[in-house]
mmCIF file of C-alpha atoms and ligand atoms in Angstrom:
data_model
loop_
_atom_site.group_PDB
_atom_site.id
_atom_site.type_symbol
_atom_site.label_atom_id
_atom_site.label_comp_id
_atom_site.label_asym_id
_atom_site.label_seq_id
_atom_site.Cartn_x
_atom_site.Cartn_y
_atom_site.Cartn_z
ATOM 1 C CA MET P 1 166.376 115.673 55.417
ATOM 2 C CA GLY P 2 165.090 119.115 56.243
ATOM 3 C CA PHE P 3 163.498 120.004 59.570
ATOM 4 C CA SER P 4 159.860 119.831 58.434
ATOM 5 C CA THR P 5 160.394 116.538 56.599
ATOM 6 C CA THR P 6 161.901 115.078 59.775
ATOM 7 C CA ALA P 7 159.090 116.550 61.890
ATOM 8 C CA ILE P 8 156.452 114.927 59.680
ATOM 9 C CA HIS P 9 158.166 111.582 59.059
ATOM 10 C CA ALA P 10 160.543 110.637 61.897
ATOM 11 C CA GLY P 11 158.800 108.033 64.045
ATOM 12 C CA ASN P 12 155.677 108.400 61.905
ATOM 13 C CA GLU P 13 155.873 105.216 59.837
ATOM 14 C CA PRO P 14 152.454 103.853 58.744
ATOM 15 C CA ASP P 15 151.057 101.456 61.338
ATOM 16 C CA PRO P 16 152.342 97.922 60.573
ATOM 17 C CA THR P 17 148.972 96.266 61.320
ATOM 18 C CA THR P 18 146.556 98.485 59.376
ATOM 19 C CA GLY P 19 148.629 100.954 57.395
ATOM 20 C CA ALA P 20 147.096 103.857 59.383
ATOM 21 C CA VAL P 21 149.030 106.965 58.384
ATOM 22 C CA SER P 22 148.695 108.543 61.827
ATOM 23 C CA VAL P 23 150.346 106.582 64.609
ATOM 24 C CA PRO P 24 147.422 105.075 66.566
ATOM 25 C CA ILE P 25 146.817 105.769 70.239
ATOM 26 C CA TYR P 26 147.819 102.415 71.721
ATOM 27 C CA GLN P 27 145.576 102.721 74.756
ATOM 28 C CA THR P 28 146.684 99.560 76.486
ATOM 29 C CA SER P 29 148.351 98.737 79.779
ATOM 30 C CA THR P 30 149.850 95.420 78.645
ATOM 31 C CA TYR P 31 150.520 93.184 75.630
ATOM 32 C CA ALA P 32 149.620 89.535 75.008
ATOM 33 C CA GLN P 33 152.775 87.427 75.084
ATOM 34 C CA GLU P 34 153.222 84.666 72.533
ATOM 35 C CA GLY P 35 154.559 82.206 75.082
ATOM 36 C CA LEU P 36 156.647 82.205 78.204
ATOM 37 C CA GLY P 37 159.635 84.469 77.536
ATOM 38 C CA ARG P 38 158.394 85.275 74.013
ATOM 39 C CA ASN P 39 156.799 88.596 73.083
ATOM 40 C CA LYS P 40 156.647 91.062 70.198
ATOM 41 C CA GLY P 41 159.048 93.452 71.956
ATOM 42 C CA TRP P 42 156.306 95.012 74.072
ATOM 43 C CA GLU P 43 155.722 93.794 77.614
ATOM 44 C CA TYR P 44 154.136 96.396 79.854
ATOM 45 C CA ALA P 45 153.058 99.944 79.001
ATOM 46 C CA ARG P 46 155.060 101.761 81.681
ATOM 47 C CA THR P 47 158.160 100.296 80.047
ATOM 48 C CA GLN P 48 157.181 100.712 76.397
ATOM 49 C CA ASN P 49 154.237 101.976 74.388
ATOM 50 C CA PRO P 50 154.232 102.256 70.580
ATOM 51 C CA THR P 51 152.661 105.752 70.527
ATOM 52 C CA ARG P 52 155.218 107.021 73.026
ATOM 53 C CA SER P 53 158.064 105.298 71.149
ATOM 54 C CA ALA P 54 157.008 107.053 67.938
ATOM 55 C CA LEU P 55 157.122 110.412 69.693
ATOM 56 C CA GLU P 56 160.467 109.579 71.313
ATOM 57 C CA LYS P 57 161.984 108.853 67.877
ATOM 58 C CA ASN P 58 160.409 111.997 66.472
ATOM 59 C CA ILE P 59 161.659 114.570 68.988
ATOM 60 C CA ALA P 60 165.073 112.886 69.341
ATOM 61 C CA ALA P 61 165.478 113.315 65.564
ATOM 62 C CA LEU P 62 164.428 116.966 65.740
ATOM 63 C CA GLU P 63 167.014 117.651 68.443
ATOM 64 C CA GLY P 64 169.709 115.735 66.524
ATOM 65 C CA ALA P 65 169.946 113.219 69.391
ATOM 66 C CA LYS P 66 170.329 109.445 69.306
ATOM 67 C CA PHE P 67 168.030 108.888 72.304
ATOM 68 C CA GLY P 68 164.787 110.469 73.485
ATOM 69 C CA PHE P 69 162.381 109.880 76.375
ATOM 70 C CA ALA P 70 158.902 111.297 76.845
ATOM 71 C CA PHE P 71 157.619 112.151 80.325
ATOM 72 C CA ALA P 72 154.379 113.100 82.039
ATOM 73 C CA SER P 73 155.524 116.720 82.417
ATOM 74 C CA GLY P 74 158.496 118.972 81.851
ATOM 75 C CA MET P 75 159.242 118.739 85.568
ATOM 76 C CA ALA P 76 159.210 114.926 85.435
ATOM 77 C CA ALA P 77 161.716 115.104 82.560
ATOM 78 C CA ILE P 78 163.942 117.494 84.517
ATOM 79 C CA ASP P 79 163.647 115.435 87.708
ATOM 80 C CA THR P 80 164.629 112.232 85.900
ATOM 81 C CA THR P 81 167.583 114.001 84.240
ATOM 82 C CA LEU P 82 168.758 115.195 87.636
ATOM 83 C CA LYS P 83 168.840 111.594 88.827
ATOM 84 C CA LEU P 84 172.135 111.486 86.916
ATOM 85 C CA VAL P 85 173.585 113.207 90.003
ATOM 86 C CA LYS P 86 173.932 111.709 93.490
ATOM 87 C CA GLY P 87 174.202 113.023 97.021
ATOM 88 C CA GLY P 88 177.576 114.774 97.351
ATOM 89 C CA ASP P 89 177.599 115.903 93.710
ATOM 90 C CA HIS P 90 177.496 119.596 92.878
ATOM 91 C CA VAL P 91 175.410 121.317 90.204
ATOM 92 C CA LEU P 92 175.658 124.836 88.791
ATOM 93 C CA LEU P 93 172.122 126.082 88.237
ATOM 94 C CA GLY P 94 171.341 129.088 86.052
ATOM 95 C CA ASN P 95 169.926 131.933 88.132
ATOM 96 C CA ASN P 96 166.831 132.431 86.036
ATOM 97 C CA THR P 97 165.418 128.995 85.360
ATOM 98 C CA TYR P 98 161.710 128.258 85.470
ATOM 99 C CA GLY P 99 160.561 128.604 89.108
ATOM 100 C CA GLY P 100 159.692 124.900 89.317
ATOM 101 C CA THR P 101 163.262 123.934 88.390
ATOM 102 C CA PHE P 102 164.643 126.117 91.176
ATOM 103 C CA ARG P 103 162.074 124.628 93.594
ATOM 104 C CA LEU P 104 163.158 121.109 92.651
ATOM 105 C CA PHE P 105 166.749 121.928 93.666
ATOM 106 C CA ASN P 106 165.918 124.101 96.625
ATOM 107 C CA ARG P 107 163.184 122.072 98.284
ATOM 108 C CA ILE P 108 163.712 118.493 97.112
ATOM 109 C CA LEU P 109 167.184 117.615 95.754
ATOM 110 C CA SER P 110 168.844 119.497 98.624
ATOM 111 C CA ASN P 111 167.208 116.965 100.991
ATOM 112 C CA TYR P 112 169.160 114.208 99.259
ATOM 113 C CA GLY P 113 172.559 115.870 99.616
ATOM 114 C CA VAL P 114 172.794 117.313 96.109
ATOM 115 C CA GLU P 115 174.776 120.558 96.394
ATOM 116 C CA PHE P 116 174.038 123.419 94.053
ATOM 117 C CA ASP P 117 175.039 127.005 93.437
ATOM 118 C CA VAL P 118 172.837 129.473 91.625
ATOM 119 C CA VAL P 119 174.955 131.282 89.035
ATOM 120 C CA ASP P 120 174.655 133.719 86.162
ATOM 121 C CA THR P 121 175.316 131.490 83.148
ATOM 122 C CA THR P 122 175.144 134.493 80.788
ATOM 123 C CA ASP P 123 178.452 135.670 82.287
ATOM 124 C CA VAL P 124 180.676 132.831 81.095
ATOM 125 C CA LEU P 125 183.909 134.456 82.328
ATOM 126 C CA SER P 126 182.703 134.652 85.915
ATOM 127 C CA LEU P 127 181.294 131.122 85.769
ATOM 128 C CA GLU P 128 184.672 129.447 85.973
ATOM 129 C CA GLN P 129 185.178 130.311 89.658
ATOM 130 C CA TYR P 130 182.084 128.356 90.748
ATOM 131 C CA PHE P 131 183.245 124.965 89.492
ATOM 132 C CA LYS P 132 184.263 122.537 92.249
ATOM 133 C CA PRO P 133 185.956 119.154 91.990
ATOM 134 C CA ASN P 134 182.516 117.532 92.502
ATOM 135 C CA THR P 135 180.663 119.675 89.911
ATOM 136 C CA LYS P 136 178.877 117.168 87.682
ATOM 137 C CA LEU P 137 176.311 119.256 85.833
ATOM 138 C CA VAL P 138 175.610 122.780 84.646
ATOM 139 C CA PHE P 139 171.886 123.400 84.171
ATOM 140 C CA VAL P 140 171.119 126.184 81.716
ATOM 141 C CA GLU P 141 167.898 127.638 80.383
ATOM 142 C CA THR P 142 168.208 129.904 77.344
ATOM 143 C CA PRO P 143 166.487 132.200 76.671
ATOM 144 C CA THR P 144 165.324 132.337 80.267
ATOM 145 C CA ASN P 145 161.848 132.551 81.609
ATOM 146 C CA PRO P 146 160.752 135.411 81.888
ATOM 147 C CA VAL P 147 163.587 137.939 81.394
ATOM 148 C CA MET P 148 164.870 136.316 78.201
ATOM 149 C CA ALA P 149 168.554 136.245 79.182
ATOM 150 C CA VAL P 150 170.644 134.309 76.658
ATOM 151 C CA THR P 151 173.542 131.998 77.553
ATOM 152 C CA ASP P 152 176.298 131.181 75.079
ATOM 153 C CA LEU P 153 175.817 127.404 74.867
ATOM 154 C CA ALA P 154 179.085 126.645 73.045
ATOM 155 C CA ALA P 155 181.146 128.658 75.553
ATOM 156 C CA VAL P 156 179.460 127.106 78.622
ATOM 157 C CA SER P 157 179.786 123.602 77.170
ATOM 158 C CA GLU P 158 183.482 124.095 76.491
ATOM 159 C CA LEU P 159 184.076 125.389 80.009
ATOM 160 C CA ALA P 160 182.076 122.591 81.658
ATOM 161 C CA HIS P 161 183.621 119.802 79.584
ATOM 162 C CA ALA P 162 187.131 121.017 80.394
ATOM 163 C CA ARG P 163 186.194 120.551 84.074
ATOM 164 C CA GLY P 164 184.581 117.158 83.660
ATOM 165 C CA ALA P 165 180.992 118.416 83.963
ATOM 166 C CA LYS P 166 178.061 117.903 81.584
ATOM 167 C CA VAL P 167 175.627 120.537 80.400
ATOM 168 C CA VAL P 168 171.839 120.272 80.452
ATOM 169 C CA CYS P 169 169.850 122.834 78.468
ATOM 170 C CA ASP P 170 166.151 123.537 78.905
ATOM 171 C CA ASN P 171 165.194 124.289 75.298
ATOM 172 C CA THR P 172 161.496 124.884 75.937
ATOM 173 C CA PHE P 173 161.383 128.519 74.789
ATOM 174 C CA MET P 174 163.064 127.997 71.404
ATOM 175 C CA SER P 175 162.049 124.430 70.537
ATOM 176 C CA PRO P 176 164.422 122.484 68.252
ATOM 177 C CA TYR P 177 163.154 124.542 65.328
ATOM 178 C CA PHE P 178 165.042 127.642 66.466
ATOM 179 C CA GLN P 179 167.771 126.128 68.649
ATOM 180 C CA ARG P 180 169.475 122.733 68.692
ATOM 181 C CA PRO P 181 171.664 122.785 71.818
ATOM 182 C CA ILE P 182 173.419 119.476 71.061
ATOM 183 C CA GLU P 183 174.926 121.120 67.952
ATOM 184 C CA HIS P 184 176.491 123.689 70.295
ATOM 185 C CA GLY P 185 178.092 121.075 72.548
ATOM 186 C CA VAL P 186 175.291 120.585 75.113
ATOM 187 C CA ASP P 187 175.010 117.021 76.452
ATOM 188 C CA ILE P 188 171.346 116.768 77.401
ATOM 189 C CA VAL P 189 168.309 118.724 76.213
ATOM 190 C CA VAL P 190 165.136 118.908 78.289
ATOM 191 C CA HIS P 191 161.725 120.233 77.297
ATOM 192 C CA SER P 192 158.348 120.971 78.620
ATOM 193 C CA THR P 193 156.431 119.632 75.597
ATOM 194 C CA THR P 194 153.428 121.347 77.191
ATOM 195 C CA LYS P 195 154.648 124.447 75.345
ATOM 196 C CA TYR P 196 155.719 124.839 71.693
ATOM 197 C CA LEU P 197 156.335 121.155 70.867
ATOM 198 C CA ASN P 198 152.691 120.301 71.490
ATOM 199 C CA GLY P 199 151.646 123.850 70.728
ATOM 200 C CA HIS P 200 147.899 123.702 71.300
ATOM 201 C CA SER P 201 147.573 124.105 75.082
ATOM 202 C CA ASP P 202 145.914 120.719 75.447
ATOM 203 C CA SER P 203 148.589 118.449 76.924
ATOM 204 C CA VAL P 204 151.158 118.474 79.727
ATOM 205 C CA GLY P 205 154.383 116.620 78.957
ATOM 206 C CA GLY P 206 158.176 116.632 79.004
ATOM 207 C CA PHE P 207 161.120 115.299 77.056
ATOM 208 C CA VAL P 208 164.800 114.405 77.464
ATOM 209 C CA ALA P 209 167.093 114.079 74.412
ATOM 210 C CA LEU P 210 170.750 113.052 74.506
ATOM 211 C CA ASN P 211 173.549 111.213 72.720
ATOM 212 C CA ASN P 212 175.521 109.533 75.511
ATOM 213 C CA GLU P 213 174.495 105.862 75.606
ATOM 214 C CA GLU P 214 175.370 105.263 79.251
ATOM 215 C CA ASP P 215 173.385 108.300 80.427
ATOM 216 C CA ALA P 216 170.515 107.307 78.130
ATOM 217 C CA GLU P 217 170.454 103.811 79.664
ATOM 218 C CA TRP P 218 170.210 105.357 83.131
ATOM 219 C CA ILE P 219 167.439 107.754 82.102
ATOM 220 C CA LYS P 220 165.521 104.872 80.549
ATOM 221 C CA PHE P 221 166.014 102.866 83.745
ATOM 222 C CA VAL P 222 164.772 105.740 85.936
ATOM 223 C CA GLN P 223 161.875 106.420 83.559
ATOM 224 C CA ASN P 224 160.752 102.819 83.932
ATOM 225 C CA SER P 225 161.535 102.562 87.647
ATOM 226 C CA VAL P 226 159.834 105.795 88.690
ATOM 227 C CA GLY P 227 157.214 105.702 85.953
ATOM 228 C CA ALA P 228 156.522 109.359 85.131
ATOM 229 C CA ILE P 229 155.768 108.419 81.513
ATOM 230 C CA LEU P 230 153.780 110.339 78.915
ATOM 231 C CA SER P 231 150.377 108.732 78.291
ATOM 232 C CA PRO P 232 149.448 107.300 74.870
ATOM 233 C CA MET P 233 146.861 110.049 74.278
ATOM 234 C CA ASP P 234 149.335 112.825 75.149
ATOM 235 C CA SER P 235 152.043 111.157 73.054
ATOM 236 C CA PHE P 236 149.624 111.219 70.105
ATOM 237 C CA LEU P 237 148.826 114.894 70.671
ATOM 238 C CA VAL P 238 152.484 115.950 70.876
ATOM 239 C CA LEU P 239 153.314 113.838 67.811
ATOM 240 C CA ARG P 240 150.548 115.635 65.949
ATOM 241 C CA GLY P 241 151.858 118.956 67.283
ATOM 242 C CA THR P 242 155.426 118.521 66.074
ATOM 243 C CA LYS P 243 154.216 117.988 62.477
ATOM 244 C CA THR P 244 153.392 121.704 62.318
ATOM 245 C CA LEU P 245 156.214 122.917 64.567
ATOM 246 C CA ALA P 246 158.083 124.697 61.762
ATOM 247 C CA VAL P 247 155.105 126.655 60.469
ATOM 248 C CA ARG P 248 153.910 127.517 63.972
ATOM 249 C CA MET P 249 157.344 128.684 65.121
ATOM 250 C CA GLU P 250 157.713 130.880 62.033
ATOM 251 C CA ALA P 251 154.343 132.462 62.816
ATOM 252 C CA HIS P 252 155.172 132.913 66.544
ATOM 253 C CA ASP P 253 158.474 134.520 65.562
ATOM 254 C CA LYS P 254 156.901 136.905 63.048
ATOM 255 C CA ASN P 255 154.260 138.025 65.547
ATOM 256 C CA GLY P 256 156.756 138.091 68.451
ATOM 257 C CA ARG P 257 159.029 140.516 66.596
ATOM 258 C CA GLN P 258 156.115 142.841 65.798
ATOM 259 C CA VAL P 259 154.720 142.793 69.330
ATOM 260 C CA ALA P 260 158.182 143.487 70.787
ATOM 261 C CA ALA P 261 158.674 146.402 68.361
ATOM 262 C CA PHE P 262 155.241 147.803 69.261
ATOM 263 C CA LEU P 263 155.916 147.552 73.008
ATOM 264 C CA GLN P 264 159.345 149.141 72.647
ATOM 265 C CA GLU P 265 157.763 152.251 71.144
ATOM 266 C CA HIS P 266 154.884 152.437 73.641
ATOM 267 C CA PRO P 267 155.176 155.371 76.080
ATOM 268 C CA LYS P 268 153.756 153.355 79.008
ATOM 269 C CA VAL P 269 156.274 150.532 78.635
ATOM 270 C CA GLU P 270 159.534 151.082 80.499
ATOM 271 C CA LYS P 271 161.532 148.150 79.150
ATOM 272 C CA VAL P 272 161.055 145.242 76.748
ATOM 273 C CA TYR P 273 162.825 141.887 77.081
ATOM 274 C CA TYR P 274 163.137 140.174 73.684
ATOM 275 C CA PRO P 275 166.387 138.718 72.255
ATOM 276 C CA GLY P 276 165.373 139.844 68.765
ATOM 277 C CA LEU P 277 165.724 143.526 69.711
ATOM 278 C CA THR P 278 169.145 145.007 68.974
ATOM 279 C CA SER P 279 168.929 146.614 72.444
ATOM 280 C CA HIS P 280 168.921 143.151 74.089
ATOM 281 C CA PRO P 281 172.273 142.638 75.869
ATOM 282 C CA GLN P 282 172.848 139.200 74.329
ATOM 283 C CA HIS P 283 171.310 139.903 70.902
ATOM 284 C CA GLU P 284 174.512 138.862 69.106
ATOM 285 C CA ILE P 285 174.760 135.533 70.982
ATOM 286 C CA ALA P 286 171.089 134.868 70.258
ATOM 287 C CA LYS P 287 171.759 135.495 66.552
ATOM 288 C CA LYS P 288 174.712 133.122 66.662
ATOM 289 C CA GLN P 289 172.976 130.123 68.238
ATOM 290 C CA GLN P 290 169.294 130.596 67.397
ATOM 291 C CA THR P 291 167.736 130.711 63.958
ATOM 292 C CA GLY P 292 164.821 132.836 65.202
ATOM 293 C CA PHE P 293 163.714 134.687 68.317
ATOM 294 C CA GLY P 294 160.298 133.146 68.951
ATOM 295 C CA GLY P 295 157.154 134.443 70.558
ATOM 296 C CA MET P 296 158.107 135.109 74.183
ATOM 297 C CA VAL P 297 158.187 138.785 75.127
ATOM 298 C CA SER P 298 158.257 140.359 78.586
ATOM 299 C CA PHE P 299 157.827 144.011 79.445
ATOM 300 C CA GLU P 300 158.066 146.285 82.432
ATOM 301 C CA THR P 301 155.030 148.388 83.315
ATOM 302 C CA GLY P 302 156.619 150.072 86.357
ATOM 303 C CA SER P 303 154.388 148.826 89.170
ATOM 304 C CA LEU P 304 152.051 146.077 90.350
ATOM 305 C CA GLU P 305 149.163 148.494 89.893
ATOM 306 C CA ASN P 306 150.093 149.100 86.239
ATOM 307 C CA ALA P 307 150.625 145.383 85.595
ATOM 308 C CA ARG P 308 147.253 144.636 87.187
ATOM 309 C CA LYS P 309 145.528 147.205 84.959
ATOM 310 C CA VAL P 310 147.019 145.634 81.826
ATOM 311 C CA LEU P 311 146.249 142.069 82.911
ATOM 312 C CA ASP P 312 142.687 142.956 83.931
ATOM 313 C CA SER P 313 142.013 144.886 80.709
ATOM 314 C CA VAL P 314 143.124 142.484 77.975
ATOM 315 C CA LYS P 315 140.277 140.940 76.011
ATOM 316 C CA LEU P 316 141.879 138.807 73.297
ATOM 317 C CA CYS P 317 145.006 137.815 75.233
ATOM 318 C CA THR P 318 144.144 135.210 77.851
ATOM 319 C CA LEU P 319 145.426 135.696 81.391
ATOM 320 C CA GLY P 320 146.964 132.373 82.320
ATOM 321 C CA GLU P 321 150.098 130.406 83.122
ATOM 322 C CA SER P 322 151.894 128.411 80.421
ATOM 323 C CA LEU P 323 153.092 129.444 76.974
ATOM 324 C CA GLY P 324 153.784 128.196 73.485
ATOM 325 C CA GLY P 325 150.194 127.578 72.383
ATOM 326 C CA VAL P 326 148.587 129.036 69.267
ATOM 327 C CA GLU P 327 146.627 131.507 71.396
ATOM 328 C CA THR P 328 148.232 134.525 73.053
ATOM 329 C CA LEU P 329 148.635 134.078 76.796
ATOM 330 C CA ILE P 330 149.605 136.842 79.180
ATOM 331 C CA SER P 331 150.882 136.404 82.719
ATOM 332 C CA HIS P 332 152.410 137.989 85.804
ATOM 333 C CA PRO P 333 155.642 136.049 86.532
ATOM 334 C CA ALA P 334 156.192 137.413 90.083
ATOM 335 C CA SER P 335 152.896 136.010 91.368
ATOM 336 C CA MET P 336 152.352 133.145 88.924
ATOM 337 C CA THR P 337 155.199 131.138 87.307
ATOM 338 C CA HIS P 338 157.975 132.485 89.555
ATOM 339 C CA ALA P 339 156.221 132.705 92.906
ATOM 340 C CA ALA P 340 158.523 129.887 94.147
ATOM 341 C CA VAL P 341 161.601 132.092 93.603
ATOM 342 C CA PRO P 342 162.483 134.131 96.731
ATOM 343 C CA GLU P 343 161.544 137.821 96.452
ATOM 344 C CA GLU P 344 165.129 139.021 96.762
ATOM 345 C CA ALA P 345 166.322 136.739 93.943
ATOM 346 C CA ARG P 346 163.385 137.853 91.796
ATOM 347 C CA ALA P 347 164.249 141.509 92.319
ATOM 348 C CA LYS P 348 167.896 140.932 91.315
ATOM 349 C CA LEU P 349 166.824 139.292 88.060
ATOM 350 C CA GLY P 350 164.317 141.962 87.110
ATOM 351 C CA ILE P 351 161.244 139.847 87.891
ATOM 352 C CA THR P 352 159.545 142.857 89.405
ATOM 353 C CA ASP P 353 155.904 143.241 90.381
ATOM 354 C CA GLY P 354 155.471 145.354 87.254
ATOM 355 C CA LEU P 355 156.777 142.722 84.846
ATOM 356 C CA VAL P 356 154.292 141.205 82.404
ATOM 357 C CA ARG P 357 155.072 138.223 80.159
ATOM 358 C CA ILE P 358 153.364 137.477 76.855
ATOM 359 C CA SER P 359 153.418 134.242 74.939
ATOM 360 C CA VAL P 360 152.585 135.740 71.569
ATOM 361 C CA GLY P 361 150.241 133.423 69.704
ATOM 362 C CA ILE P 362 149.641 133.039 65.980
ATOM 363 C CA GLU P 363 146.431 135.069 65.724
ATOM 364 C CA ASP P 364 146.462 138.066 63.332
ATOM 365 C CA VAL P 365 149.127 140.273 64.859
ATOM 366 C CA GLU P 366 147.077 143.467 64.357
ATOM 367 C CA ASP P 367 144.466 142.032 66.727
ATOM 368 C CA ILE P 368 147.071 141.150 69.379
ATOM 369 C CA ILE P 369 148.631 144.612 69.165
ATOM 370 C CA ALA P 370 145.230 146.354 69.257
ATOM 371 C CA ASP P 371 144.341 144.422 72.410
ATOM 372 C CA LEU P 372 147.636 145.282 74.131
ATOM 373 C CA ASP P 373 147.268 148.898 73.034
ATOM 374 C CA GLN P 374 143.793 149.257 74.564
ATOM 375 C CA ALA P 375 144.931 147.451 77.749
ATOM 376 C CA LEU P 376 147.964 149.730 78.145
ATOM 377 C CA GLY P 377 145.772 152.720 77.426
HETATM 378 C C1 PLP C 401 161.178 126.731 80.631
HETATM 379 C C2 PLP C 401 160.320 125.732 81.345
HETATM 380 N N1 PLP C 401 160.855 124.561 81.720
HETATM 381 C C3 PLP C 401 160.124 123.625 82.366
HETATM 382 C C4 PLP C 401 158.804 123.856 82.702
HETATM 383 C C5 PLP C 401 158.033 122.793 83.428
HETATM 384 O O1 PLP C 401 157.218 122.112 82.527
HETATM 385 P P1 PLP C 401 155.821 121.406 82.911
HETATM 386 O O2 PLP C 401 154.892 122.489 83.360
HETATM 387 O O3 PLP C 401 155.418 120.736 81.638
HETATM 388 O O4 PLP C 401 156.116 120.447 84.007
HETATM 389 C C6 PLP C 401 158.214 125.058 82.330
HETATM 390 C C7 PLP C 401 156.807 125.327 82.677
HETATM 391 O O5 PLP C 401 156.303 126.407 82.548
HETATM 392 C C8 PLP C 401 158.994 126.028 81.642
HETATM 393 O O6 PLP C 401 158.471 127.197 81.278
#
């Protein structure tokens, strides 16, 4: 079946009790048991919930994965995935992941003896030297947040697998509509469903999708043991969101390309970061592994003062953290999403004080461009 058919139907069977076409919000903490040791397959709502199960089937199918697990946030999904490693194991972490992912390694996992090295996963040739005998995982985000660096997923997966390590890919920016990492050899896909999968800026959630049964069993066990599950209401919202994922992503992509082209020509913009531009250093890799470029665009204004003027002057674009909703959001990575990344590391990556990030929404693109034009002016 095609992507949209899967998005609308996978996990979305009519409700067995009433025939309701939309999966109901099973707002319950427990289930009546038929007798001691006999139940309908549902025991306690941390362990299983029908609304969450429907969503888990749905997104797993979209990612081409056998197993899927929905979490209370993207960070909860990432944290649970990282419980596949133990103290003494080593992880290679991409140097431009979401700030919260870096913080999880730097401030929390390091306390439990998990070793990690921060590496440039876009430079596959240089990556080889960082593998150690205890390297268990490579954690990649592509395109990265906010400088849109693209990693060759097939090449990194091949390298990691040859050294006995697995690859995790944060696929939040592309969504499975534009990029299906498992098809490129990646072992585990993580998402912040808060972004494009839900798409309407009204739910925080996360997801893990994978094929390996043993790893899936462990993730399920940790999900139940630690309990950072997605609520029934949020599961319903994300399930509703994925039904329109294809049409939304097409619209984000169309607007994203036009906004990037506009910014590239603007005299007050020093540099534009968008994998769809032929000037992007990994444009060819992006074309190879993505079927679109999406709505995330960052640009350099030259200084904090200039960035502040733009951010204070926009009227239609909303100044705020997060991304992937239907409305255009604009943000300042250095002080907002990436404040947890040390200043020196930020500078190396190009996350300067003058960098502005836009999550291009699906409003009429002329209105978005007019707003950016007046703000830059
Ligand atoms: C790429 C990426 N991964 C993970 C996260 C964390 O997700 P959440 O905020 O849902 O915990 C974010 C949040 O902005 C993100 O942008």
